[in-house]
Structure formats: structure tokens, C-alpha cells
Amino acid sequence: MIPSDPSKVTAICFDRIHLPGQATLEVARKNGAYSYLPTVLNEMNREQIIEQVKISGLRGRGGAGFPTGLKWSFVPRNTGKPTYLLCNADEGEPGTFKDRDIMRFDPHLLIEGMIMAGFALGVHDAYIYIRGEFLHEANVMNAAIKEAYAANLLGEHILGTDFSMHLTVHRGAGAYVCGEETALIESLEGRPGRPRFKPPFPAVEGFYRCPTVVNNVETLATIPAILEHGGQWHKQIGVPNSAGMKIFSVSGHVNKPGNYEVPMGMPLRVLVEEYCGGLQHGDVPKAVIPGGSSTPWLGPEHYDVPLAYDEIHKAGSMLGSGAVIIMDETADVVALTRRLSHFYAHESCGQCTPCREGTGWLERVMLRLEAGGCNARDIEVLQDASEHMAGRTICALADGAAAPILSLLRMFPDEVNSYLAENKA
Amino acid sequence: MSMQVDTTQMEKVSFNAEQLEEIRELVARYPHPRSALLPVLHLAQQHFGYLPMNVQQLVADTLDVNLMQVREVVTFYTMFREQPTGKYLLEVCTNAGCMLNGACELLEHMCRTLGIRVGETTPDGLFTVTEVECAGACGGAPVVQVNNVYHEKVTAEHMDQLIADARAQEDGGVA
Amino acid sequence: MTTLYIDDKEVTVPANTSILEACRMHGVDVPYFCYHPELKVAANCRMCLVEVEGWPKPAASCCTPVAEDMRVRTQTETLKKDRKMVMEYLLIHHPLDCPVCDQGGDCKLQDYSVEHGASQGRYVEPKRRTEDKNLGPFITTCMTRCIHCTRCVRFAEEVAGTGDMGVLNRGDHMRIDSIVEDTLRSELAGNLAELCPVGALLDKPSNDVSRPWELERHHSTCIQCPHGCDVIIESRGDEVIRIKHDPEGAEAWICDRGRYVYDAFRSDDRLLVPAVRKQGELLACDWNEALTRARELLKDKKVGIIFSPSWSLEGLTSIRLLHDAVMNEAKVAFDLHRRDMRPFAFEEGLSMSTAEIEAADEVVILGSDLRQRLPILMQRLRRRVANGKALTRIGAMNYRTNTSPGKDALIRPRDWPAVIARAMEQLKDVGKGSPAMEAWLERVPARHEAGKLLADALMAERCAVLVGEEIRAHEDAAALIHGIDLLMRSAGHGEAGDDGRNLIPEGMNAQVLSAVFGDIRTGVGELLQAAEAGELDALMLVGSDPLGDGLFSMQARRVLRQVPLVQVGAIGGQIAEFADVQLPAAAYSEIEGTFVNMEGRVRIADKPLRSIGEERPLWKVMMRLTQELGADDVPAVSLDELRQKAAVFMPELADVFAGKKGAEWRMPTARNRNARCLPSGVEPAMALDIVSRFSMYREGAWARASGLLREAGQLFALPDVLVHPHTLRQLGLEEGECVIRTASGEITHHVGTREDVAEGVLFVAKRGGAGDLSTETSASLRGV
Ligand SMILES: Cc1cc2nc3c(=O)[nH]c(=O)nc-3n(C[C@H](O)[C@H](O)[C@H](O)COP(=O)(O)O)c2cc1C
Ligand code: SF4
Ligand code: FES
């Protein structure tokens, strides 16, 4: 159903998502699912697939934006150890809710993407690590997997080829940090999700110290389209360095929050006004978090920023997971920051000193700020404690914890000042 | 409370044959049985309602891991509970998306209606209200999970209705 | 090798070294908390940050490998600020109780605060409170001081193997916890206090006793087991306050026995003044009076001497000199665990270093409770298993090692010939037989499948065989060891240097003992038998306690009741009850002297504590006694002279004392190439084999004199008599009181069961009513 002319593409992951019954194999197949899979399994080899993914310009949709084909090419061959494929369906980044829709409405798209990725990587066992709260989604995935096994799309000798792959849904149990790929691996090994330091990288030593690829749901769900239409086709969608479509999860003060899959490079304003029904109050947002709560905030001056990796980076933030949180003029930015500080303090795995102690400290100071008990020296603490945890820890959670505070202090000094004890009085 | 435990003083519990079969199947899917720890804890919590120490010991014995390893996991993940909850567990997301769309007011309303504070259970043992982190459904903010079922764009009226229905059903059940 | 630049200095280190280790190797000081050279890297404290040119963010140096031409900076302004912030983060919940903290003066947090910290913290919110833990008799906790470096958790997992410590919760609620009420189930627990960089885990026995800066430190050698670990004895004045691991020593840890035995140094059991028995009572006296009495008992008499192997080389040599000068008819014995005195093909001692054993392709433990016997070697083997290397164990009990050796077989001592025979058959099958083997095999009709494990392991290029007490105590030990030697030779394990033959000795100085006493030694059993038969007029026990240790307690008790006794030693213990004269000898902390451990490593202790009473170094006591017993000349009047005499027995020692051998030199173990003992073919008289248990908390007079070790022993105790449940069931018996019959009579005793004892084995503790069972090798059981 996806047009072969890239300029006409309106959806990749969400192409068939709203078709009734799409979660069942029968309907999904009628709508074209798995139709190109035999060609991939019979006519392509591992190198060709990885090459096409490289050409496509696909970058990881989980947050870090790492080129997917390149990641796959790092996996060593002939190590004598199995290679694992893990789908990151932890979707914990505040503001992100896109993977959930793929899984509950079009589970077979993800399965198909994983079969293709697994084939390209020589995988025999693959897992979907889904956040524990997504019980319904896990059930839908499991039902779809069961159907896929019955149809010989999973299991031994898939579609009569030499390729065999097993797929298991593994539920997390409530820990945002498990979305970080090495924490995810720890968790999948039955341990607390505490990230591992790198190197070694998972591609070399991941799940049970074997070569492992971790990819986001959306990333994997894009693979079937890329292989069917070619890497070149995908590369032409979007803008340079940000190829393809991207699902943006828009929430906050917009009239029609929700998931929108649009070509990369679309200006933020267009997304908000043409797709999301505009702001609840006022004409321009007070602040925008463009890529999930861990990314620095943008101000109204960036309302026209193209939604693409480089452009958002230039504006001072990150595309992240594509979770756009909009704050209009009614937003209490101090309260929101305090709430996000609570989130990071609650979710820190606790191993790195700056993150463990810093996140708790920041939350306590933010609570006091909101209650009017802070003075200028406390603002200095907020600044120092944030700056010296970002980039100094094992994983990027600490950077995420610093982002809202640093954004608040940078963008809203007056508002912050008005909360200080001397000004409150 | 000291977390150290005298394992010899605990009441013994066990899995039934069907559950053991399910656990065997789970274990078979991973390169190492330890990977089945989270799934088996989910299963145990489903069955026993929560995860007191004797259940954790059971899980440790079943998967042949150290009790400490189970304790580490149970206390790390928020969905695993060492204390029982009310029959209805109401989990309100108050993170960014939901907060910007009235989740805090909703939470306050629920607490007032039920006469409890966040984290508490009503005296009749029916409702527990907790505040949770982003549920991954911000498009439907505010989001409340009722016994792990998502309810989106929830209003105070919805919650009142839900609470009333649950109470009615409970009364009916008694009568 | 990789070349990089640290603060502009060019350095070359092995590839894959971490930046932190590269810095340490080259004397560049990078602060850290969580890193520990013996533990896996955790990289969680973030104190060790450095900057690498071209990298956007600072890197944790402990977990970042070096790379060619990398330019590392350790002292930039940013890093200073980062370290200051890490200190501030760490201190926000840390109590400021340094004045009352035992770690004070020896605390990384304190040191780094001065070096890297801010003068004042900015944290004003409430501090975290944390519950303290009960971690058993040796470790006390103050968990609010914990900085979450997880060293202790990694230690419990990787070193102790118990895994009973862990990290609960997350974020700043995260806390270190232990699972088991009351105790950390490890024989290495004491290391935790040294491991903890702050004052969260502290040494319980020495807590609140002293402050680090009041203490004098003495490098010494622990004599509590043949391992002879390097230790530091800390004292205040003459009083031993505690014993610690020597960071410059060969091993990374010491065991609780070696650490907590210090408590015995000041116990009531110490012999501190000479004494003689008058009207049945031991009364303190002066040296002259005691020596006079000793002369009356010993001069021109038929004497038996049993000494402990753990005296210094000089002390041991002085016993030989006494013997040669004035008692050359005396019977001399020292090994309380050896029944068979025929020469062994390879005598006591290890032919390999513990590091070589850890690294070998295969390791086989034959009949040893290694965790109790040699805890530090066991720790290395545990690490070996954790690293995926093979470990094979054959023995009478699945001794709780806190690791799972891949290949494990439970056998009865009477099965040893069949085990070895089975291994020989396997070697024959691959064309590695020999006529000597045939001769051996001819005497053993039975085969035991456990032999396959042994033969398999022997096929490896480098195989370390550890022969333990179950074989050394065997009535047919010489034949078994000959059999093992034949196997090793056939499998291509030569007979030179580190040839894989390792016979775990009774105590320290094994190599010295063979050299110095090889020609005059006799068995303890024979000696006691002679005494019982009235062939001896007097007995001299030099540090040896045959009542408490070894396999001869029953005979020893009979002999001590009938033969006059001269006791020489540092601990009186239960032997004191029988002594007619006591001559106090200095403890190992109080002497200058040379010690040789089981690997043949030579250590010279030269900074002793002063004596606390009238005790004198053993060699002085022996020389005084020699004089008293009528020698014209005193054979040696100084340590130097003693060393020269020792070098007569062991010429290499001359080089050691002259400093011509490096610190790495190891004294080789003795070989008896012509020892060709064949199996006796004699079956034990009764159905069950007795195996006597070794407990590190009870074995040895020193350990028994330590209240701390006694306490730990009670905590870790198993029932006195254990059998496999099947064995009881087959006899129609149940756990409980049973009649145990041996060649020397019957006793009624509680019999407990454990699955990890071999079927057909009666596993007995050397204490209480069951203690004397150790004397026998077989028994039968029946109901009361
Ligand atoms: C704290 C933290 C949380 C993360 N959470 C998620 C997540 O929920 N889902 C996800 O796909 N990636 C998440 N990531 C990113 C993953 O580490 C990883 O980069 C990603 O799964 C790789 O897949 P991709 O290359 O397909 O994006 C998270 C990273 C961090 C540091
Ligand atoms: S940065 Fe925070 S969440 Fe990430 S590993 Fe460190 S402590 Fe854990
Ligand atoms: S020593 Fe490197 S992070 Fe602790």
C-alpha cells in the first residue's frame, strides 16, 4: 500500500494501523503483511540487507538516533556465540507513546521487521522487552506471535527456508531506566536494570555477553518498507541526515494530542497547528520539549524549527524519541520542572554517585523552591548539581535529569526568581 | 523495618502443577533460567496478590537463584509489591503530559472522594490510590490505570462513576 | 602494548589496561572509591573521571581502556570541579561523625575531602537514615556512612561466593543489604571491613578499641594454615589489637581464622611464665626451676617429641639440634594427620604457586575440604570457576565451597584404590600404560567411575592435582600417592618444578620439615604406641596438641595419663592439664624468624612485638634445654648460626639468607623417586568409613584459644556425626541417637543426615563425645 514514489509517502509504520482487525494475521496478510518476506529470505543475503538499511539513512527511533545499518554492521560474525536481537518496547520516556500504537494495532508489522532484522543478523532468539504496564499490548503481541508461529512465520525453518528464529515477549516491571539498552539487557537477564558501562558495547558483548542488537519498535517496524522499496527510496523521504518518516507523540497543551507520522523535517509549527489542532491557549507555545522529557526545552523562537536531527540540535536540543510536549502560556514551568525532577529521582537506578544523590537533591530543592523556601544560593546549587551530573555517569539518565532544570534556569530566570523566598514574601 | 529475614520462620507456599508447567515453558525460552525471574515474579504476584518474603523464597527456590537476587529485583521494580493493595489499584499518572492536562487535580479529587492519601488503601480494603510515572499514553492524558487496565482522558466524573460501580458490585457480591 | 600520554608523559602499558590502572602503574594519582584491583569494575562512584583529548565528556578512568596515542589529562580545572561535586554528592547523606568513626584516619572519604572536597557542603535538606545490619560476629555496620560503591556486594558474590549481600531499591533509596539474619556465611568475612573505603563496614571485634594512628604495624606471616599469608599485626604497645591483610603480600585477602586468632594472643590460654607441677598443681616458677625439673624428666631418658610444624625455620632447626646434641635416641614426630609413614612418592608441599594453580588448564581436588583447609586457595578456585574454568572434585563430602565445581564425585575413602585404578585403565586405553601401573593395578580388582573424572582432567596439558587430607590420612596413603604419581607420569606430567603434584601439608614449613627431619621422623601413632607399651619415659610436646588435633586423640589421652610431660609452647590449652613442666615459647608475632609456606615461598619476619611475659623464642628455649641436658657446646647462639645449620639440611637456604634468591624463589618439595608402595588390598573392618572433619574455627591450639573463632565455630557448626540419609535408611535407622561401634568400642551418639556426605561415610567432628571417633577408620551403626 505504501506508494513507491517517496514523495507520496504519507505513512510507513502507521500505514495500516487503523485498518479494522489489522492485529490479526488474516487481516494483516490481506493488507500486505509478510508479502515481501519470502523474497527477503530467499533472495537477499545478510550483507545486502544491511547495505540497504545503511543506504536508507534510517536512524534509531529510540532516542539516540544512531544509524541502524551501521549498528548492525558492528555485530561480529563467527564468534561461536549466538547473536541476539532485542526489541526495545520499554517506551518510558515521558511524552512517548508511539510504540504502544504499533504493538496494539499492527503487531505483525513489528514481527515482520524483527524477522527481517533477525535474518540479517543471524539471530536465532529474539525478544521484545515491553514495559510491564503495557499488559494489553503484551497480550496482543503474544496473540500475534502465536499466529505467526502457526503460520510458520516464526520458529524453525521459517517459510521452508534454513532460517529459524524464536520470538518471546518479555515484560518489564516498572523501571524507566530499563529503556536504556544495557539496563534492558541486565533486566532481561533477571537482574535490576542497572546500566552497564561501555565498552564493551552490546553489539559485541550484550545479552549474556553475546553479540546483541537492541532496536526500538519503530526502528524495526520501518525495516519491511525499506527492504521492499529499497534503501534509496527511504533516503529520499524527509530531509538530508534525517531520512524517512517519524512518529511524533504530541502531548500537553494542544487540542488534538496524539501520534502523528510525518516526514522528517516538517516544521514544528506545522505539526502543532495542522495536525494537532493548535494550542489550547495563545498563539505560540511558552516552551516545547521536542524529544521527550530528557531533552532540553525550546522557546517560542524555535516554533518553526524543522523536526530533524541536525536542525533541532542546532536549536539546542535533541529530536530524541520524537515526544513533543507543548506548554502554552498557562503552564507553570516551575511546577512542571519539579514534577520532572521527581521523575528522575524516582527512576535513577542509583548506581552512579552524581545521579543517585544529585537527582534526589534536585528534587528536594525544587520542592522547596516551589514552596517559596529558596534563596539565590539554592539556584546556584540547582545549576551546579545539574551541570556536574550530566555527561559524567554511566548512562544518559543523569543528562535527562539535568535537562529540565537547566532549561528552566536558562529560559525562565524571572519566573524562577519570583519563587525565591525574598520575592515571595 | 529491618529487611533481614529469618527464612526458617516463614510459612511455606507453593506453585500448583499448572503454574510449574508454565514456569518450565518460560524458563525454556531463555539462554539461562535466571532470565525468567521477572516473568515468574509477575506470575507469582498475579497468584498471591503481592510478593511477601515467603513467595520471594518460593520464586528463588523454583528458579534456583539466591533469595538476595530475588529481593534485589523485587525492590528495584515498582510494579512488584511487597505489601498487599486494595482490590482496586488506581494508578494515576501525573507526569508531564498528564500534569499539563489536569492529572494532579484529578488525583486530589480521587483522594478526597475516597478519604485517603496517595499510597493508602481505603479501610474497606477496596481501593488503593497511587501516583505513577508516565504511563506511555500521554495522548490520552490524563491516564489512570485500574488494575493495569488503561483508562484515558479520564475526568473526575469518570472516576466517581468507576468508584461507585465498583462499590455497587461489591455490595451486590455481599448480598 | 599500548603507548599513550598521561598528563603529557609518555607511558606504555599492556593493551586493554584501563586508564586508571595505567595511571596507577605510573604513579599518577587518580582518586577513586569503587575500583578495587581484585574485584570486577563497577564504575559507579564516578570519582575517577579524567579527560581524554577529543572526547566531549570526561571519562571514568576505571572502565575506559587505553588506546594508542590517547592523550589523558588527570588534573584539569573541570575535573577538579567534578571531583569536588562528587565529594559533595557523597557527603550530602554522610554523617559528619569522623571523630567517633573507627575508619577515621584511614578513610578514603576523609582523605579525599581534604584533597578534593569543598570546605562546606550546601545540602540543607533532611539526611537519609539507614538501618544497620547484623552481619555476624566479625563485621559491624554503620550503614548511614555507606557510599554505595558496592565493593562489599561484589566481594560477597565474586570472592566469598555467598552472594548474600545485595543492593536493594533504587535511586537515593538504594541501599546495601544482606539477606540472612545474623551472619555473613563466609570464612572471608573479615576482609569486608578492610574493603569498605569508609566506615560503613567495620571490624566488630576491634571496633572502638583504638584509633588507627595509635597503632604500630608489624609485617608478619600467619601460621594458622600452610598457606602462610603475609599479614600485618597491629599493636598498641605490646598488645595485639588486630591482624590485617598485608597489601604488599602475595594474596589479596586473608581468612577469618588468620585474622581473628589475634584474640588468642591475650587469652588466658597463653603460656607466659614457666611452671612446674607440685602436689598435682601447676605453679609458676622461674626459668631455672622449670629447666631443672625438665632435666630430671628428660636427661638420659627415652623421650618422645611431638612438635607442631608451624614454628619458624629457626625454631624447627633448634629442635633438630637439641635432638642431635643430647637426645639422638628420641622418637620425633609432627604430622597428626598421617597414619602411613612409608615414604610418599611426593611429600608435603605444593609444586605450584597458588596463582599457577588458578591458571592451570585443569584442577582436581582429591579429598580435601579446601574451603576450611586453605580458604585463600579456595577463593582462587572459586574465581576460576566464575571465569568458566574447570574444577574437578572427588571426595567424601560435597564440602560447601560456595561454588559449583563442574565435575564432582562423592566417594568413600575405601574407594580410592578403585578410583585410581579406573583412571589407570583409561590411560591404558589410550596407550599410556606402563609396567609399574600394571603392578599397581594387579592389587586392585575394583573400579570406581569417579576415576574417569581424574583421568579426564589429567589429559590436560597443565593439570594441578591437589591431594588432600582424606588421602594423606589414609592407611594406605603411600600406595595411593604412588598410584597418583604413576598416573601423572603416564599422562605426561613430568617430575620437575611445577609438575602439578601438590600434597596439602599439615601446617607451615612442609618443605623444611622433610629436609630437616626426613631421616629421623616417625609417625605420631607409632610414637604413642611405643609410649603406651612403656617404651618411653617421657614425652615432650612442642606446640603440638594431639588431644585437640589430628587422628590420635584417644591414644594421646591414654599416654598423657601415664607418661610425664614437658610442654613447650605459646598456648597451654587442654594439654596444660597433663603437663609436669611448662616452658613458655614466644608467639609468632613476637619473634624474628623465617617461614616457608606450602608453595615454598620464604618470608622473613624481622619486626616482632615485644614479649608480654617471660616467654622466649623457641630456639632459645631449645638451646637452654640442650645446655641443661648436658651438651658441652650450645649448638647455636644466634639466629645467624641457626640459619647456617639449617642450610646444612637445605643448601639453597644459604643463598636465600645471603639475599641471592629473589622474592619469587620457591623451595622445591621433596620427592621419593624410589617409593613404590603397592595397595595393601586390605578392606576396612567395618561397613562405614570414618572421615574426620576439619574446621578452621576449631583446629589448632591457637584457634581454640580464640574466643572469637570459637563463637564463629558455633555459628557455622554442623552436627557432630553426619551420614547420608540413604545410609541410615538402608540400615533401617533414623536420624537421632545411634550406637556407633568401632574397633575401640561403642558410643551412643546423635547421628544427623546430610545429602552432601558420600553414602557409606560417617563424617565426624573432632570435638565432644564424637571426637575420639577420628582415631578409627571404620565403624558400624545400629539402633539404641
Ligand atoms: C534513560 C534512557 C531511557 C531510554 N528509554 C528508551 C525507551 O524507552 N525506548 C527505546 O527504544 N529507547 C530508549 N532509550 C535508548 C536506548 O538506550 C537505545 O539507544 C535504543 O533502544 C536503541 O534503539 P534504536 O537504535 O533503534 O533507537 C533510552 C535511553 C536512556 C539513556
Ligand atoms: S546515570 Fe543514573 S540511571 Fe544511569 S546508570 Fe547512572 S545512576 Fe543509573
Ligand atoms: S573508580 Fe571509576 S567510577 Fe569508581
Coordinates of N, CA, C and O in Angstrom, one line a residue, chain A residues 84 94-97 100 127 131-135 168 170-175 177-178 187-194 207-208 251-253 257 280 325-327 335-336 339-340 342-343 346-347, chain B residues 29-39 42 69 72-73 76-80 92-97 99-101 104 131-141 145 147-148 150 152-153:
Chain A
Y84 N 21.9 -12.1 19.5 CA 20.5 -11.9 20.0 C 20.0 -10.5 19.4 O 20.7 -9.6 19.2
P94 N 9.0 10.1 29.3 CA 7.8 10.8 29.4 C 7.5 11.6 28.1 O 8.3 12.3 27.6
G95 N 6.3 11.4 27.7 CA 5.8 12.1 26.4 C 5.8 11.1 25.3 O 5.1 11.4 24.2
T96 N 6.4 9.9 25.4 CA 6.5 9.0 24.3 C 5.4 7.9 24.4 O 5.2 7.3 25.4
F97 N 4.6 7.8 23.3 CA 3.6 6.7 23.4 C 3.3 6.1 22.0 O 2.2 5.7 21.7
R100 N 3.6 1.9 21.5 CA 2.4 1.2 22.0 C 1.3 1.1 20.9 O 0.7 0.0 20.8
Y127 N 13.8 -11.2 21.4 CA 12.9 -10.9 22.5 C 12.4 -9.5 22.3 O 13.0 -8.6 21.8
R131 N 7.4 -2.7 28.3 CA 7.3 -2.2 29.7 C 6.1 -2.9 30.3 O 5.1 -3.3 29.7
G132 N 6.3 -3.2 31.6 CA 5.3 -4.1 32.3 C 3.9 -3.5 32.3 O 2.9 -4.3 32.3
E133 N 3.8 -2.2 32.3 CA 2.4 -1.6 32.3 C 1.6 -1.9 31.1 O 0.4 -2.0 31.1
F134 N 2.3 -2.2 30.0 CA 1.6 -2.5 28.7 C 1.2 -3.9 28.7 O 1.5 -4.7 27.8
L135 N 0.3 -4.3 29.6 CA -0.2 -5.6 29.7 C -1.1 -6.0 28.5 O -0.9 -7.0 27.8
T168 N 10.1 -14.0 21.7 CA 9.4 -14.0 23.0 C 9.1 -12.6 23.5 O 10.0 -11.7 23.4
H170 N 8.8 -10.2 26.6 CA 9.3 -10.2 28.0 C 8.8 -8.9 28.6 O 9.2 -7.9 28.2
R171 N 8.0 -9.1 29.7 CA 7.5 -7.9 30.3 C 8.5 -7.3 31.4 O 8.9 -8.1 32.2
G172 N 8.7 -6.0 31.3 CA 9.4 -5.3 32.4 C 8.5 -5.2 33.6 O 7.4 -5.9 33.6
A173 N 8.9 -4.4 34.5 CA 8.1 -4.4 35.7 C 8.1 -3.0 36.4 O 8.0 -2.9 37.6
G174 N 8.2 -2.0 35.5 CA 8.2 -0.6 36.1 C 9.5 -0.1 36.5 O 9.9 -0.1 37.6
A175 N 10.3 0.3 35.4 CA 11.5 1.0 35.7 C 11.9 1.7 34.4 O 12.3 1.0 33.4
V177 N 14.5 3.3 33.5 CA 15.9 3.1 33.1 C 16.1 1.9 32.3 O 17.0 1.8 31.5
C178 N 15.1 0.9 32.4 CA 15.3 -0.3 31.6 C 15.1 0.0 30.1 O 15.4 -0.9 29.3
S187 N 18.1 -6.3 32.8 CA 16.8 -6.7 33.2 C 16.4 -8.0 32.6 O 15.8 -8.9 33.3
L188 N 16.7 -8.2 31.4 CA 16.3 -9.4 30.6 C 17.1 -10.6 31.2 O 16.7 -11.8 31.0
E189 N 18.2 -10.3 31.9 CA 19.0 -11.4 32.5 C 18.5 -11.6 33.9 O 19.1 -12.3 34.7
G190 N 17.4 -11.0 34.3 CA 16.8 -11.3 35.6 C 17.4 -10.5 36.7 O 17.4 -11.0 37.8
R191 N 17.9 -9.3 36.4 CA 18.5 -8.5 37.4 C 17.9 -7.1 37.5 O 17.2 -6.7 36.5
P192 N 18.2 -6.4 38.5 CA 17.8 -5.0 38.5 C 18.3 -4.3 37.2 O 19.4 -4.6 36.8
G193 N 17.6 -3.4 36.7 CA 18.0 -2.7 35.4 C 19.0 -1.6 35.7 O 18.7 -0.5 35.6
R194 N 20.2 -2.0 36.0 CA 21.3 -1.0 36.2 C 22.2 -1.0 34.9 O 22.8 -2.1 34.6
F207 N 23.6 -9.4 25.6 CA 22.8 -10.3 26.4 C 23.6 -11.6 26.7 O 24.1 -12.2 25.8
Y208 N 23.8 -11.9 28.0 CA 24.7 -13.0 28.4 C 26.0 -12.9 27.7 O 26.6 -13.9 27.3
S251 N 1.9 15.8 23.0 CA 1.1 15.9 24.2 C 1.2 17.2 24.8 O 1.9 18.1 24.4
G252 N 0.4 17.4 25.9 CA 0.5 18.7 26.6 C -0.7 19.6 26.1 O -1.8 19.1 25.8
H253 N -0.3 20.9 26.0 CA -1.4 21.9 25.7 C -1.7 22.0 24.2 O -1.7 23.1 23.7
P257 N -4.0 16.0 21.0 CA -2.8 15.3 21.2 C -2.9 13.9 20.6 O -4.0 13.4 20.3
Q280 N -3.9 25.0 23.1 CA -5.1 25.2 23.8 C -5.3 26.7 24.1 O -6.4 27.2 24.1
I325 N 6.3 17.7 23.8 CA 5.5 18.1 24.9 C 5.3 19.7 24.8 O 6.3 20.4 24.8
I326 N 4.1 20.1 24.6 CA 3.9 21.5 24.3 C 3.3 22.2 25.6 O 2.4 21.7 26.3
M327 N 4.0 23.3 26.0 CA 3.4 24.1 27.1 C 2.9 25.4 26.5 O 3.7 26.1 25.9
A335 N 6.5 24.2 38.5 CA 5.8 23.0 39.0 C 6.2 21.9 38.0 O 6.4 20.7 38.5
L336 N 6.1 22.1 36.7 CA 6.4 21.0 35.8 C 7.9 20.5 36.0 O 8.1 19.3 36.0
R339 N 8.1 18.4 39.0 CA 7.5 17.1 38.7 C 8.5 16.2 38.0 O 8.6 15.0 38.2
L340 N 9.1 16.8 37.0 CA 10.1 16.0 36.2 C 11.3 15.6 37.1 O 11.8 14.5 37.0
H342 N 11.1 15.0 40.2 CA 10.7 13.8 40.9 C 10.8 12.5 40.1 O 11.3 11.5 40.6
F343 N 10.4 12.7 38.8 CA 10.5 11.5 37.9 C 12.0 11.0 37.9 O 12.2 9.8 38.1
H346 N 13.0 9.4 41.1 CA 12.3 8.1 41.3 C 12.9 7.1 40.4 O 12.9 5.9 40.7
E347 N 13.4 7.4 39.2 CA 13.8 6.4 38.2 C 15.3 6.2 38.2 O 15.7 5.2 37.5
Chain B
R29 N 12.6 -20.6 27.3 CA 12.7 -19.6 26.3 C 14.0 -18.8 26.4 O 14.3 -18.0 25.5
Y30 N 14.7 -19.0 27.4 CA 15.9 -18.1 27.6 C 17.2 -18.9 27.7 O 17.1 -20.1 28.0
P31 N 18.3 -18.3 27.4 CA 19.5 -19.0 27.5 C 19.9 -19.4 28.9 O 20.6 -20.3 29.1
H32 N 19.3 -18.7 29.9 CA 19.6 -19.0 31.3 C 18.3 -18.9 32.1 O 17.6 -17.9 31.9
P33 N 18.0 -19.8 33.0 CA 16.8 -19.7 33.8 C 16.6 -18.4 34.5 O 15.5 -18.0 34.8
R34 N 17.7 -17.8 34.9 CA 17.6 -16.5 35.7 C 16.7 -15.5 34.9 O 16.1 -14.6 35.5
S35 N 16.8 -15.5 33.6 CA 16.0 -14.6 32.8 C 14.5 -14.7 33.1 O 13.8 -13.7 32.8
A36 N 14.1 -15.8 33.5 CA 12.6 -16.0 33.8 C 12.2 -15.3 35.1 O 11.1 -15.4 35.5
L37 N 13.1 -14.7 35.8 CA 12.8 -14.1 37.1 C 11.7 -13.1 37.0 O 10.7 -13.2 37.8
L38 N 11.7 -12.1 36.1 CA 10.6 -11.2 36.1 C 9.3 -11.8 35.7 O 8.3 -11.6 36.4
P39 N 9.3 -12.6 34.6 CA 8.0 -13.3 34.3 C 7.5 -14.1 35.5 O 6.3 -14.1 35.7
H42 N 6.0 -11.9 38.0 CA 4.7 -11.4 37.6 C 3.6 -12.5 37.9 O 2.5 -12.2 38.4
Q69 N 19.0 -12.3 45.2 CA 18.8 -11.8 43.9 C 17.4 -11.5 43.6 O 17.0 -10.5 42.9
E72 N 16.6 -8.2 45.4 CA 17.1 -7.0 44.6 C 16.1 -6.7 43.5 O 15.8 -5.5 43.3
V73 N 15.6 -7.7 42.8 CA 14.7 -7.4 41.7 C 13.4 -6.9 42.2 O 12.8 -5.9 41.7
F76 N 13.6 -3.3 43.2 CA 14.0 -2.4 42.1 C 12.8 -1.9 41.3 O 12.7 -0.8 40.9
Y77 N 11.9 -2.9 41.0 CA 10.9 -2.6 40.0 C 9.6 -2.2 40.8 O 9.2 -2.8 41.7
T78 N 9.0 -1.0 40.3 CA 7.9 -0.5 41.0 C 6.6 -1.4 40.9 O 5.8 -1.3 41.8
M79 N 6.5 -2.2 39.9 CA 5.3 -3.0 39.8 C 5.2 -4.2 40.7 O 4.2 -4.8 40.9
F80 N 6.4 -4.5 41.3 CA 6.4 -5.6 42.2 C 6.1 -5.0 43.6 O 6.8 -4.1 44.0
V92 N -2.5 6.7 39.1 CA -2.7 7.9 38.3 C -1.4 8.4 37.9 O -0.5 8.6 38.6
C93 N -1.3 8.7 36.6 CA -0.1 9.3 36.0 C -0.2 10.8 36.2 O -1.2 11.4 35.9
T94 N 0.9 11.3 36.8 CA 0.9 12.8 37.0 C 2.1 13.4 36.3 O 2.6 14.5 36.6
N95 N 2.8 12.6 35.4 CA 3.9 13.1 34.7 C 3.5 14.2 33.7 O 2.3 14.4 33.5
A96 N 4.5 14.8 33.0 CA 4.3 16.0 32.2 C 3.0 16.0 31.4 O 2.2 16.9 31.7
G97 N 2.8 15.1 30.5 CA 1.6 15.2 29.6 C 0.3 15.2 30.5 O -0.6 16.0 30.2
M99 N 0.1 15.9 33.7 CA 0.0 17.0 34.6 C -0.5 18.3 33.9 O -1.3 19.0 34.4
L100 N 0.0 18.5 32.7 CA -0.5 19.6 31.9 C -2.0 19.5 31.6 O -2.6 20.5 31.1
N101 N -2.5 18.3 31.7 CA -4.0 18.2 31.4 C -4.8 17.8 32.7 O -5.7 17.0 32.6
C104 N -3.1 16.2 38.3 CA -2.9 16.5 39.8 C -4.2 16.8 40.4 O -4.5 16.3 41.5
E131 N 0.4 7.3 42.8 CA 0.8 8.2 41.7 C 1.9 7.4 41.0 O 2.8 6.9 41.6
V132 N 1.8 7.4 39.7 CA 2.8 6.7 38.9 C 3.4 7.6 37.9 O 3.0 8.7 37.6
E133 N 4.6 7.1 37.4 CA 5.3 7.8 36.3 C 4.6 7.6 35.0 O 3.8 6.7 34.8
C134 N 5.1 8.4 34.0 CA 4.5 8.4 32.7 C 4.1 7.0 32.2 O 4.9 6.1 32.1
A135 N 2.8 6.8 31.9 CA 2.3 5.5 31.5 C 2.5 5.2 30.1 O 2.1 4.1 29.6
G136 N 3.0 6.2 29.3 CA 3.2 5.9 27.9 C 2.0 6.0 27.1 O 1.7 5.2 26.2
A137 N 1.1 6.9 27.5 CA -0.2 7.1 26.8 C -0.6 8.5 26.9 O -1.8 8.9 27.0
C138 N 0.4 9.4 26.8 CA 0.2 10.9 27.1 C -0.8 11.5 26.1 O -1.4 12.5 26.4
G139 N -1.0 10.9 24.9 CA -2.0 11.4 24.0 C -3.4 11.3 24.6 O -4.3 12.0 24.2
G140 N -3.6 10.4 25.6 CA -4.9 10.3 26.2 C -4.9 10.8 27.6 O -5.7 10.4 28.5
A141 N -4.0 11.8 27.9 CA -3.9 12.4 29.2 C -5.3 13.0 29.7 O -6.0 13.6 28.8
Q145 N -4.6 4.0 35.5 CA -4.7 2.5 35.3 C -5.5 1.9 36.5 O -5.2 2.2 37.6
N147 N -6.2 -1.5 38.0 CA -5.7 -2.9 38.0 C -5.1 -3.2 36.6 O -5.4 -4.2 35.9
N148 N -4.2 -2.3 36.2 CA -3.4 -2.5 35.0 C -4.2 -2.4 33.7 O -3.7 -2.7 32.6
Y150 N -5.8 0.4 31.2 CA -5.6 1.8 30.9 C -7.0 2.5 30.7 O -7.8 2.0 30.0
E152 N -8.2 6.3 29.6 CA -7.6 7.6 29.1 C -8.6 8.7 29.1 O -9.8 8.5 29.2
K153 N -8.1 9.9 29.0 CA -8.9 11.2 29.1 C -9.9 11.1 30.2 O -11.1 11.3 30.0

